[in-house]
Short mmCIF file of C-alpha atoms in Angstrom, two decimals:
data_model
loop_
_atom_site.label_atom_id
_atom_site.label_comp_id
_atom_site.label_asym_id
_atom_site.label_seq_id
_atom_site.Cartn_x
_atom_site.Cartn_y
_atom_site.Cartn_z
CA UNK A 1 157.04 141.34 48.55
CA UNK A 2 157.87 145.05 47.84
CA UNK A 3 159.80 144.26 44.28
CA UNK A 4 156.08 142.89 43.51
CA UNK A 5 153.78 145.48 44.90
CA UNK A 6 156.28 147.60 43.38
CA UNK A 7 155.97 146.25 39.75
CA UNK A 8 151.61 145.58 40.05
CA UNK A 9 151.59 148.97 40.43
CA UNK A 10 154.42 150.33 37.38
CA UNK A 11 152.93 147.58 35.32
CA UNK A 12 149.22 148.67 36.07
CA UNK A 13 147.77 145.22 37.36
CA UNK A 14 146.56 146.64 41.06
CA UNK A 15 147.10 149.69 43.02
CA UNK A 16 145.02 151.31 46.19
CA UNK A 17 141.55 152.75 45.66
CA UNK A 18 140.95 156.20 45.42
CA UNK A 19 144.89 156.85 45.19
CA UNK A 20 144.67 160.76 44.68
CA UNK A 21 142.73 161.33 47.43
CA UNK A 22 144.96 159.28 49.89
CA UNK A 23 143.61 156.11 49.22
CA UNK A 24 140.76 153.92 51.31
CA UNK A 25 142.56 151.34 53.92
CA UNK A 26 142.04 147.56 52.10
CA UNK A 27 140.72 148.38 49.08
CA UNK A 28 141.60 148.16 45.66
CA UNK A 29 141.31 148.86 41.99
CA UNK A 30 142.65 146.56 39.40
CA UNK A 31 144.56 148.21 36.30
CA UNK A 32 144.62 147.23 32.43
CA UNK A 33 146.86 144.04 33.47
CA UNK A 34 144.67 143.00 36.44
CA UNK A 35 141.62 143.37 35.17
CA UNK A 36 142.59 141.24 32.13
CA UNK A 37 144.36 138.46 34.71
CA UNK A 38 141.72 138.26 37.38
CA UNK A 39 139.07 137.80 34.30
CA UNK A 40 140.96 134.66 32.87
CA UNK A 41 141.25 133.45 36.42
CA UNK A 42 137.51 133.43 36.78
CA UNK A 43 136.87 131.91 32.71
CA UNK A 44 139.25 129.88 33.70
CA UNK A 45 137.58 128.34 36.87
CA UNK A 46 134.10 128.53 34.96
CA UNK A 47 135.09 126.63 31.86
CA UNK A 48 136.94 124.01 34.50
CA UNK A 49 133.79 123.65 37.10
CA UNK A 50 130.64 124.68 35.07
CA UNK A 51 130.98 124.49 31.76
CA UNK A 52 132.70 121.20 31.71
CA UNK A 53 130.44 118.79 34.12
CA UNK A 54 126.98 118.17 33.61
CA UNK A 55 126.18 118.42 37.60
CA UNK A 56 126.84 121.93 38.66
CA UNK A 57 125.02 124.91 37.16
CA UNK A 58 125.50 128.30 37.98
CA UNK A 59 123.51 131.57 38.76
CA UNK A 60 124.26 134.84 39.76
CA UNK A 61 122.58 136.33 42.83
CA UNK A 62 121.98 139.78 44.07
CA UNK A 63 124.51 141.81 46.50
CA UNK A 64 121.52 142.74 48.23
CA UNK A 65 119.01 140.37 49.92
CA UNK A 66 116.25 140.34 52.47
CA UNK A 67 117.80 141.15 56.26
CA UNK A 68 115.86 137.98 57.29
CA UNK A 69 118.63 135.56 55.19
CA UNK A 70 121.02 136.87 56.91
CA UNK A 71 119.39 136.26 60.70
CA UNK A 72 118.48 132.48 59.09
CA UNK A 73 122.24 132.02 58.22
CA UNK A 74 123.46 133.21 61.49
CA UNK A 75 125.09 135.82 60.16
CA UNK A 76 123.74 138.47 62.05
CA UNK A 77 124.34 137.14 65.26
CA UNK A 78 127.25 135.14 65.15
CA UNK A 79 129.46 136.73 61.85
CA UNK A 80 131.88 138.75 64.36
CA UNK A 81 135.16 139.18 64.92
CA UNK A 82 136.80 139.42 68.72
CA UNK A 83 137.75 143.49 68.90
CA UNK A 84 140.01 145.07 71.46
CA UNK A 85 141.24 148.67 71.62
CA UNK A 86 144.53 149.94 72.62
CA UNK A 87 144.18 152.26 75.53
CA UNK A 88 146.95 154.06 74.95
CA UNK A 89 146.97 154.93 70.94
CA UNK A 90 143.06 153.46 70.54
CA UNK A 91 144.05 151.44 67.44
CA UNK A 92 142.02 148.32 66.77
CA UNK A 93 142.87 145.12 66.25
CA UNK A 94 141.57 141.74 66.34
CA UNK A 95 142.48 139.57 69.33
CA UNK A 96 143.22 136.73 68.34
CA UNK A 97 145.52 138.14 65.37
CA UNK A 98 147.43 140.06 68.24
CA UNK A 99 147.24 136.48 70.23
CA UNK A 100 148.72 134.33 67.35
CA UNK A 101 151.90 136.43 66.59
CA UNK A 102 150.88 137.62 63.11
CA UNK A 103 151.05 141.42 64.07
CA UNK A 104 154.65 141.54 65.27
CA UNK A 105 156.41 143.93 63.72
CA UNK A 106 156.85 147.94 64.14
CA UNK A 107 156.82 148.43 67.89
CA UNK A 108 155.51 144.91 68.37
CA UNK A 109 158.16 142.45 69.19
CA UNK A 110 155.68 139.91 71.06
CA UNK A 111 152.38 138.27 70.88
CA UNK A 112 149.79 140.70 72.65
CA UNK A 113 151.57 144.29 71.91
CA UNK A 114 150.46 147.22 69.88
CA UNK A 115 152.33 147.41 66.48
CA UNK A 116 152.13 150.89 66.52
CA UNK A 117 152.85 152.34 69.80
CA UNK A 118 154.07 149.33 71.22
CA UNK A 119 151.58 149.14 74.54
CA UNK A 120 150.09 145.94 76.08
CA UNK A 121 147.12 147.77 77.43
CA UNK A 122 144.00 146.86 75.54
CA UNK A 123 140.29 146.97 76.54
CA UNK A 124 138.34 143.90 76.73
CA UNK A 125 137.69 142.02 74.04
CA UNK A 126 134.06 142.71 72.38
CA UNK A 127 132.29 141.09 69.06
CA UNK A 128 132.20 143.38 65.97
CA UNK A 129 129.98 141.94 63.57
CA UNK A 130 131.89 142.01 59.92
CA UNK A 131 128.75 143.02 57.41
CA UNK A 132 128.75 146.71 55.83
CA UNK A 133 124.99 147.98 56.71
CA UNK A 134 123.14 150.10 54.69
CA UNK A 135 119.65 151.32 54.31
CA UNK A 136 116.76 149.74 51.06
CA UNK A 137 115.06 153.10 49.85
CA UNK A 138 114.71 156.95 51.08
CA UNK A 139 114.14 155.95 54.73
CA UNK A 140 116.82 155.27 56.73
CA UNK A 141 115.12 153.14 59.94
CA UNK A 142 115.38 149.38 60.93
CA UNK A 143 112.46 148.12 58.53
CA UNK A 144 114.66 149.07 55.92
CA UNK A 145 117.99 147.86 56.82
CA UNK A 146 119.72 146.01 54.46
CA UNK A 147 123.34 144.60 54.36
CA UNK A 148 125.87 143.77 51.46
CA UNK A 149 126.34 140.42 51.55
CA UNK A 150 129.62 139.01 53.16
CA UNK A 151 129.39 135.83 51.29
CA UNK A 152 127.80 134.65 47.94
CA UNK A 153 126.42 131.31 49.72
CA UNK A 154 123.32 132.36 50.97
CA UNK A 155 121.33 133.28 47.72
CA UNK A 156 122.86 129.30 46.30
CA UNK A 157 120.81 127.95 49.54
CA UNK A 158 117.80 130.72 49.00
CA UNK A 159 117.45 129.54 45.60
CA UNK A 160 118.01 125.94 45.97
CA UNK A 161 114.34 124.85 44.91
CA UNK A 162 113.93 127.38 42.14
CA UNK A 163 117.91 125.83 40.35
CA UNK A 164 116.91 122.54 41.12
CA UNK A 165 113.17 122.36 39.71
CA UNK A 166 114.10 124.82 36.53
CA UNK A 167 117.50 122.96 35.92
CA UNK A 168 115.79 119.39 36.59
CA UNK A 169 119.10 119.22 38.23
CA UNK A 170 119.12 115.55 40.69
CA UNK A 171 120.90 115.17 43.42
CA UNK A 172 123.98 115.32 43.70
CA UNK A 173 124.40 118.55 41.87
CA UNK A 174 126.02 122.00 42.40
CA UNK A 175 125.08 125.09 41.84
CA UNK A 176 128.02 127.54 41.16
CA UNK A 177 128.40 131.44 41.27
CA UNK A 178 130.94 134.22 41.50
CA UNK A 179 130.36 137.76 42.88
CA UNK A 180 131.50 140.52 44.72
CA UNK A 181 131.65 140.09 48.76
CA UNK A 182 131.93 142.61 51.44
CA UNK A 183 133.42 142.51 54.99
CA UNK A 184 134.16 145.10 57.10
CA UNK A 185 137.35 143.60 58.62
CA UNK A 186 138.99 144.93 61.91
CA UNK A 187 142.64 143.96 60.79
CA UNK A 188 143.67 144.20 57.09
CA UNK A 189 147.25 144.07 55.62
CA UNK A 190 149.08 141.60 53.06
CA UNK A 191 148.60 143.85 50.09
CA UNK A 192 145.89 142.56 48.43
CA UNK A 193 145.05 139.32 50.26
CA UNK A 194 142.76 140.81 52.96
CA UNK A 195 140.42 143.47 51.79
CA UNK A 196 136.98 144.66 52.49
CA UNK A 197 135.63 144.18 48.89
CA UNK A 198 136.67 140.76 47.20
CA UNK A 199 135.13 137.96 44.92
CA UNK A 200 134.38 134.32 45.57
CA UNK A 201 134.20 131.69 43.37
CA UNK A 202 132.52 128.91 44.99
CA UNK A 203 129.74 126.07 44.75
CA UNK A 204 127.34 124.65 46.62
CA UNK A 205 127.44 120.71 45.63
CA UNK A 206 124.11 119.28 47.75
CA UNK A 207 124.33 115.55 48.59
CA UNK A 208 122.06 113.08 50.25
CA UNK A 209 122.43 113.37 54.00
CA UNK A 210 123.47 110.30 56.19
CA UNK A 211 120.10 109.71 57.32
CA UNK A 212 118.88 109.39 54.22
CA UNK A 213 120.96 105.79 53.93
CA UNK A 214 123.76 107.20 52.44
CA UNK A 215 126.39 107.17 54.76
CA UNK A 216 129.47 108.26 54.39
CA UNK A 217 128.69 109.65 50.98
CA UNK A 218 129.31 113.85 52.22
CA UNK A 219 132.70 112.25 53.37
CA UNK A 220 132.89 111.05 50.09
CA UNK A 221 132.39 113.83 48.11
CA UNK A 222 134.14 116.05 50.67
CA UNK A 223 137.14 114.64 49.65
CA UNK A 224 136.55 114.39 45.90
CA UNK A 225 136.40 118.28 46.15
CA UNK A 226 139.25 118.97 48.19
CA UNK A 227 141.05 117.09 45.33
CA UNK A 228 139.66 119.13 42.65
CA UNK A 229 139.97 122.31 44.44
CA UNK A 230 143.95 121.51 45.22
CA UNK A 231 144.52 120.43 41.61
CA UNK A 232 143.21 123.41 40.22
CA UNK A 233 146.28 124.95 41.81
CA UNK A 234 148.66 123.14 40.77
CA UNK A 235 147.11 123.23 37.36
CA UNK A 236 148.16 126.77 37.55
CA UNK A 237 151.73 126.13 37.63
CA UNK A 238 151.77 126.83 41.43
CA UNK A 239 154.63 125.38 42.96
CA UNK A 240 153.19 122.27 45.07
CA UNK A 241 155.94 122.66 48.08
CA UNK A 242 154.26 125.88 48.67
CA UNK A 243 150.75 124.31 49.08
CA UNK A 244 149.46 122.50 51.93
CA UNK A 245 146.21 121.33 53.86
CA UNK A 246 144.80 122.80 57.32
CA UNK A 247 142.53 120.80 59.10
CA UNK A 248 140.55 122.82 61.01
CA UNK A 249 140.60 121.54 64.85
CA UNK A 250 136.77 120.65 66.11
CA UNK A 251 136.53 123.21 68.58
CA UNK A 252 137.59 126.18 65.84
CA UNK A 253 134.70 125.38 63.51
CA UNK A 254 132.07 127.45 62.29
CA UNK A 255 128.60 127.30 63.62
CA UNK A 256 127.60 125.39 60.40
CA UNK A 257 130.53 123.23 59.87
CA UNK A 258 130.79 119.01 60.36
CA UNK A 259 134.57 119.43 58.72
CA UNK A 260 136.44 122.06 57.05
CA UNK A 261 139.73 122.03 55.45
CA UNK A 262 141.70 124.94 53.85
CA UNK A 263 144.24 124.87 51.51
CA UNK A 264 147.28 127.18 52.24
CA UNK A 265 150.15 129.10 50.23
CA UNK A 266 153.36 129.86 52.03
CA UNK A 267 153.19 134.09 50.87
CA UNK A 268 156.24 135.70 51.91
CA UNK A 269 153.87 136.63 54.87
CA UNK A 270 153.59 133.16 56.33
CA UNK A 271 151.39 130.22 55.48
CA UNK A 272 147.69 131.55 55.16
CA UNK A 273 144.56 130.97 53.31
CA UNK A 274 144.08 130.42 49.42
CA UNK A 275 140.80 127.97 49.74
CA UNK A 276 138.90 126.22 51.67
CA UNK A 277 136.19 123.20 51.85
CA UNK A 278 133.63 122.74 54.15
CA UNK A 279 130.78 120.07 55.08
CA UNK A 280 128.26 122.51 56.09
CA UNK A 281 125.51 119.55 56.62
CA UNK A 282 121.90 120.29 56.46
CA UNK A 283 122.10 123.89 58.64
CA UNK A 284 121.52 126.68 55.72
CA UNK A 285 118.75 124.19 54.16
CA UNK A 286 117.03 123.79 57.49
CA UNK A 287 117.72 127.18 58.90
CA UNK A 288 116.13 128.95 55.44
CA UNK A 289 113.22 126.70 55.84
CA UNK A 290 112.45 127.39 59.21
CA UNK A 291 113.00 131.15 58.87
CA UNK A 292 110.74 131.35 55.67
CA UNK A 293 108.48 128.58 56.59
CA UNK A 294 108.41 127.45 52.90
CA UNK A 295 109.32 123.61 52.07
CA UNK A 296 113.17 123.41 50.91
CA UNK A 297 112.73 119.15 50.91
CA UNK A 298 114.06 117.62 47.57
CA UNK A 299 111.92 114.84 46.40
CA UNK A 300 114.07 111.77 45.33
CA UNK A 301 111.89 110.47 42.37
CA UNK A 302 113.79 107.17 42.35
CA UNK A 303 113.93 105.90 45.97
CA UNK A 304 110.11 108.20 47.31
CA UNK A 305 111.75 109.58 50.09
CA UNK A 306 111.89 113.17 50.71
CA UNK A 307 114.81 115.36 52.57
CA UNK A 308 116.99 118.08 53.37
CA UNK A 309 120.06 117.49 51.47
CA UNK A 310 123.63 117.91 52.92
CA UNK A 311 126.11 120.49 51.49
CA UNK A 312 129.80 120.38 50.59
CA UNK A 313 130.92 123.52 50.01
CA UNK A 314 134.01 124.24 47.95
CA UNK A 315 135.25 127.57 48.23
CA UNK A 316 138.04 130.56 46.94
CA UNK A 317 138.70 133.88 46.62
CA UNK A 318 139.78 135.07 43.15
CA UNK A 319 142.10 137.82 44.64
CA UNK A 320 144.12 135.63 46.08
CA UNK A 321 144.42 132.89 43.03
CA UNK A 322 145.60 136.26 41.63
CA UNK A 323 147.90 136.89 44.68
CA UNK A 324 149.28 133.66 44.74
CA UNK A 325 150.06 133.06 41.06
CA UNK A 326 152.22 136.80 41.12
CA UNK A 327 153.90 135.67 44.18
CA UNK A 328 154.27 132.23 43.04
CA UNK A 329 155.54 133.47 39.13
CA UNK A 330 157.60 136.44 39.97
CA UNK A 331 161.69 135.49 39.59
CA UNK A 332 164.76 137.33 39.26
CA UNK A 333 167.32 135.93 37.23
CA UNK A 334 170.96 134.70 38.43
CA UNK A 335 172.41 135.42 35.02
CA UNK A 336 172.43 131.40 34.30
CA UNK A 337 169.19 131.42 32.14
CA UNK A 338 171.25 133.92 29.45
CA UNK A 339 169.21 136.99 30.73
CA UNK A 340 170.98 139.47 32.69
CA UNK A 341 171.36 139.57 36.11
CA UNK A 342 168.49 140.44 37.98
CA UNK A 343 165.93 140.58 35.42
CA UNK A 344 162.27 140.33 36.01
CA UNK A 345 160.52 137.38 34.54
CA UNK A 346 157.05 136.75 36.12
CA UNK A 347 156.28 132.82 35.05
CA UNK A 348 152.71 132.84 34.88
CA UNK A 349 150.32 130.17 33.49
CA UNK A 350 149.42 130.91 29.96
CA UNK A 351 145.74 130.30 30.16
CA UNK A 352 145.82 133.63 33.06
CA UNK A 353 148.69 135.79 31.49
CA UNK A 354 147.08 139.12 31.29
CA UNK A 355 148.65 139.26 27.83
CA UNK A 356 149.31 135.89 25.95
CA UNK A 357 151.13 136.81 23.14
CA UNK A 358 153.40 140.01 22.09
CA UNK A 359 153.55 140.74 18.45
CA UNK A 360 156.59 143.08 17.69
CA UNK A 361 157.60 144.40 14.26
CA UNK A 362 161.75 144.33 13.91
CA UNK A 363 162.03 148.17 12.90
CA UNK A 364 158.99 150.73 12.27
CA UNK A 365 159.46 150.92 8.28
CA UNK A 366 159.17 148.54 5.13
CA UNK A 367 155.20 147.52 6.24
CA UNK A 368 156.90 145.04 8.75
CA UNK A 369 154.55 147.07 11.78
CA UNK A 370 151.73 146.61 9.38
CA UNK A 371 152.28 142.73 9.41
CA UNK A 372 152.69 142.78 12.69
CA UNK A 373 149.26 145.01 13.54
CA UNK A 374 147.66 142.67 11.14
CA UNK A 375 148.96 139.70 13.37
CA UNK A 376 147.86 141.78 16.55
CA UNK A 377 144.32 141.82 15.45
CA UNK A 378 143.90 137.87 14.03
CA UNK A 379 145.12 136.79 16.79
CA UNK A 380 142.86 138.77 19.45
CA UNK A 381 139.77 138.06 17.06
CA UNK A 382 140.60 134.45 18.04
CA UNK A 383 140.19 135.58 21.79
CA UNK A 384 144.08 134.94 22.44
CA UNK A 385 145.05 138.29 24.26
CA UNK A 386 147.84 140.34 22.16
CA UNK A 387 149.42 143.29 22.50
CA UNK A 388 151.49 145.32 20.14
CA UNK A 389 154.91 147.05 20.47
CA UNK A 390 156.77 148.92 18.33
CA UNK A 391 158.67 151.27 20.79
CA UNK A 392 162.63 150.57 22.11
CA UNK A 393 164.86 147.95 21.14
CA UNK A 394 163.18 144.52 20.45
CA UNK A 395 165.57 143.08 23.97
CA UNK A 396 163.52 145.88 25.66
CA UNK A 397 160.27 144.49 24.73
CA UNK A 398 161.28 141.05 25.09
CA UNK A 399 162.04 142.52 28.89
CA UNK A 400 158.98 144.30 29.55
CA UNK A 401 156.59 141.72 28.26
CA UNK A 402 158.51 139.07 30.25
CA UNK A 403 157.96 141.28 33.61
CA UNK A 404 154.07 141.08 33.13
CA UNK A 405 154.36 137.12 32.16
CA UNK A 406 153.26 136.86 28.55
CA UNK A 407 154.53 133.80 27.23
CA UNK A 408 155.57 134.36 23.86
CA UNK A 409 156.54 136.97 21.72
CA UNK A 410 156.03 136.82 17.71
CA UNK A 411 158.51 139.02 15.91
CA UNK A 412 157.73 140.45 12.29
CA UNK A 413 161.45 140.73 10.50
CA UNK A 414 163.11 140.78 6.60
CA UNK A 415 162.21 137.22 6.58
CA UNK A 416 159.02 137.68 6.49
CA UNK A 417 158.49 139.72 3.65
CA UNK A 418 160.39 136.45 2.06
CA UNK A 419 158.46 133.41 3.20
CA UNK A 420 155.89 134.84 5.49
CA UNK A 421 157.48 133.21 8.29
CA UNK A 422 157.58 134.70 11.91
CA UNK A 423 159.77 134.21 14.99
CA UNK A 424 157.68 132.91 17.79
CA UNK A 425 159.90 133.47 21.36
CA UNK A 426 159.62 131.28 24.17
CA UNK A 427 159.16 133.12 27.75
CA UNK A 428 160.90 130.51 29.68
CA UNK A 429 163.28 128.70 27.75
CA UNK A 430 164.09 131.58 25.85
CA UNK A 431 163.70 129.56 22.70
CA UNK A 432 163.46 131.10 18.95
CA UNK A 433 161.13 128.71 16.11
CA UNK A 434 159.97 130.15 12.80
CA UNK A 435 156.33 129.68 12.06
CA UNK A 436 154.55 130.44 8.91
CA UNK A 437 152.16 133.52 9.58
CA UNK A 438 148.79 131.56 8.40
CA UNK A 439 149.84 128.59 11.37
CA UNK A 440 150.41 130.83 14.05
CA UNK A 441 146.72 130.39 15.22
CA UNK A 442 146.33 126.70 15.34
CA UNK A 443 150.22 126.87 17.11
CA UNK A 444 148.71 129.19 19.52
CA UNK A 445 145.64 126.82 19.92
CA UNK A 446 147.70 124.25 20.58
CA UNK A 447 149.99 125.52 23.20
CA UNK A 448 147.17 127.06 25.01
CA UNK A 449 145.00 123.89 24.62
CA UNK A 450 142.23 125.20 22.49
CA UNK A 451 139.87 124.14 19.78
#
C-alpha cells in the first residue's frame, strides 16, 4: 500500500489537505491525475445509469437542507457512532472497530487495546452523532442550526413528488444524484477510503410496495440492482476474486433497512466496503410525510390506487471506485512481460485512465513535435484525454505514462513525414501497429467504444 500512496502523491493524483500547514486528519485534495480519474469515474457511472435507461433521472440537491429532514430521517437521533476514550492517552476510537480487530497494530496486539499507548482502559462507551453542525445566517443559536448533509438520500426522498410529477416519471423509476457528503468520523485510516468529506453516487429506484399487490417485486428489483451494481465493477477491469457479497445479519441493520447487502474489495487492508444495496421500504417516504404533513402518495393512473412506494437503494462512494481501481491496477513487473524488473505499470480501465492517450514526438527537431502537438490537440478536441511529452528518452515516457495507466502511446517518427503514419503502443501487451494519422480518431473511438 505504501509503493501506491507513494506514487498518488509523485504522480499528483491525491495527497493530504492542507499539506503545508501539517495537513487535516482524513481529508484530501485530488491532483491533476485525480481530478481527471475521479471525473471519468463519475461520467462514467452517469452515462451507464442515467443517460442510458429511460427510468432513472437525476437531480442535484443542496449540501444544506432544513434541520427538520434530518430529525424525519432519523438522522439526528440515531446517525451515531459507539465512542470510548482511552483513560490513559485519551485517544478516541470507535468501539466496535477496537472490538472487531481492525485497529491492531502499533502497541495494539489484541482486540480491545489502544494502538497508541497500548492500554485496555477505556471509558464507557457513549453515542457521537457523525453530522458536521453549523449555523444558517449571522446568528449562531438553535433556530438556525443547520448540518452538512451526511448522505445525498434525503433531498431524492424530499423531492420525490416534485421529480416524479415534472419528469412524468411512473413507477418504477429512479431518481439519481452525486454530491459531496460529510461525516465527522471517530476512526479514520486506509488512505483515502475513510474520510470526512467524500462523494456518493447513488439512486433511489421507488417500487410498488407489497401491499400494494405486488409482492415480491422490491425482492425483485433488489436483486436486479445488486447485479448491476457488481457488474459495474467488473466492467472496470476489477479483478472478480477480489470482489465479494456481505449480507448484512438482521440484527446489524439500519433503522430503515428490510435487507442490505454490500459489495466488498479485498484492499491490502482486509475485505471492506466498495458498495452497498439496501431495501429501505416505505420509512423515508412515510417519515418525510409525517414530519412535513404534506401528501408524498403516488397516484397509480392505471390500477386507481394510491401509495407510498417502496425504495431500493443502490449505493457507492466514488473515492473508493477510485481506491479500488489503483489498488486493483497497480503491478510491478517480474521481468517476463519484456519490461524491466520492477517496473510500475498501473492497468487501469481505459474509459477512467486519467490520461488516455500519450502523444510523443521521436526527437524535438524536423516539425516531428509539431505533428505530434497537432495530434495532442485533435485528439483532446474529440474529448479523448492526451497529454504531450517531449522530454527524456521515448523508454522514459513509455515508463512514466505506464505508471499513471494511460493505455496507449502514439509516437510521431521519420516515418511519418513519409506516409503520415504513426506508431500507436499498447500499455499491456506492449504491442507496436502503424496507423495513418487521419484514422487515429475513429481507432481511438473504437477501442474506447465510442461514436
Amino acid at each position: 500500500m505504501e509503493k501506491i500512496v507513494s506514487l498518488c502523491k509523485r504522480r499528483g493524483f491525491v495527497w493530504q489537505g492542507s499539506e503545508i500547514y501539517g495537513g487535516v486528519s482524513a481529508i484530501y485534495h485530488f491532483g491533476p491525475l485525480g481530478v481527471e480519474m475521479k471525473n471519468a469515474i463519475k461520467r462514467h457511472w452517469w452515462a451507464t445509469f442515467v443517460t442510458k435507461r429511460s427510468d432513472v433521472v437525476g437531480i442535484e440537491g443542496a449540501i444544506l437542507m432544513h434541520p427538520d429532514v434530518w430529525k424525519a430521517s432519523g438522522h439526528i437521533e440515531s446517525f451515531t457512532d459507539p465512542l470510548v476514550e482511552c483513560k490513559e492517552c485519551h485517544s478516541r476510537y470507535r468501539k466496535d472497530h477496537l472490538e472487531d480487530g481492525r485497529l491492531i497494530g502499533g502497541k495494539a496486539k489484541e482486540k480491545m487495546q489502544c494502538p497508541v499507548c497500548g492500554s485496555k482502559n477505556f471509558t464507557e462507551a457513549k453515542d457521537f452523532n457523525l453530522m458536521f453542525k453549523t449555523f444558517i445566517g449571522p446568528v449562531e443559536d438553535q433556530a438556525h442550526l443547520a448540518y452538512l448533509r451526511p448522505e445525498t438520500a434525503q433531498s431524492m426522498f424530499t423531492d420525490f413528488k416534485l421529480v416524479q410529477e415534472s419528469a412524468r416519471m411512473k413507477v418504477p423509476f429512479g431518481i439519481a444524484q452525486i454530491g459531496k457528503s460529510f461525516r465527522n468520523e471517530i476512526t479514520t485510516g486506509d488512505y483515502f477510503f475513510r474520510t470526512r468529506e467524500f462523494e456518493i453516487a447513488e439512486i433511489e429506484y421507488f417500487v410498488p410496495p407489497p401491499s400494494s399487490g405486488h409482492v415480491g417485486e422490491d425482492e425483485k428489483y433488489f436483486n436486479e440492482w445488486l447485479k448491476l451494481w457488481k457488474k459495474f465493477y467488473l466492467d472496470l477491469g476489477i479483478d472478480e476474486k477480489k470482489i465479494r457479497e456481505y449480507e448484512h445479519p438482521k440484527k446489524s441493520l439500519a433503522h430503515y433497512s428490510k435487507r442490505t447487502v454490500d459489495i466488498e474489495y479485498n484492499f491490502p487492508f482486509g475485505w471492506s466496503e466498495l458498495a452497498g444495496v439496501a431495501n429501505r421500504t416505505d420509512f423515508d417516504l412515510k417519515s418525510h410525510e409525517k414530519f412535513s404533513k404534506k401528501d408524498l402518495q403516488y397516484f397509480d393512473e392505471e390500477t386507481g390506487e394510491k401509495y407510498i412506494p417502496y425504495v431500493i437503494e443502490p449505493t457507492m462512494g466514488i473515492e473508493r471506485v477510485m481506491l479500488a481501481a489503483l489498488v486493483d491496477g497497480f503491478k510491478e513487473s517480474d521481468g517476463s512481460d519484456g519490461r524491466e524488473k520492477g517496473e510500475v505499470v498501473m492497468r487501469l480501465h481505459p474509459v477512467i485512465a486519467p490520461v488516455q492517450v500519450g502523444v510523443f514526438p521521436l526527437v524535438k527537431k524536423d516539425k516531428l513535435p509539431e505533428i505530434a502537438q497537432k495530434i495532442t490537440r485533435e485528439l483532446s478536441e474529440k474529448e479523448i484525454r492526451s497529454f504531450y511529452d517531449e522530454t527524456g528518452s521515448i523508454g522514459r515516457r513509455y515508463r512514466r505514462q505506464d505508471e499513471i495507466g494511460t493505455p496507449w502511446c502514439v509516437t510521431v517518427d521519420f516515418e511519418t513525414l513519409k506516409d503520415d503514419s504513426v506508431t500507436v503502443r499498447d500499455r499491456d501487451s506492449l504491442k507496436q501497429e502503424r496507423i495513418k494519422i487521419d484514422e487515429l480518431k475513429e481507432y481511438f473511438f473504437e477501442k474506447l467504444n465510442l461514436s
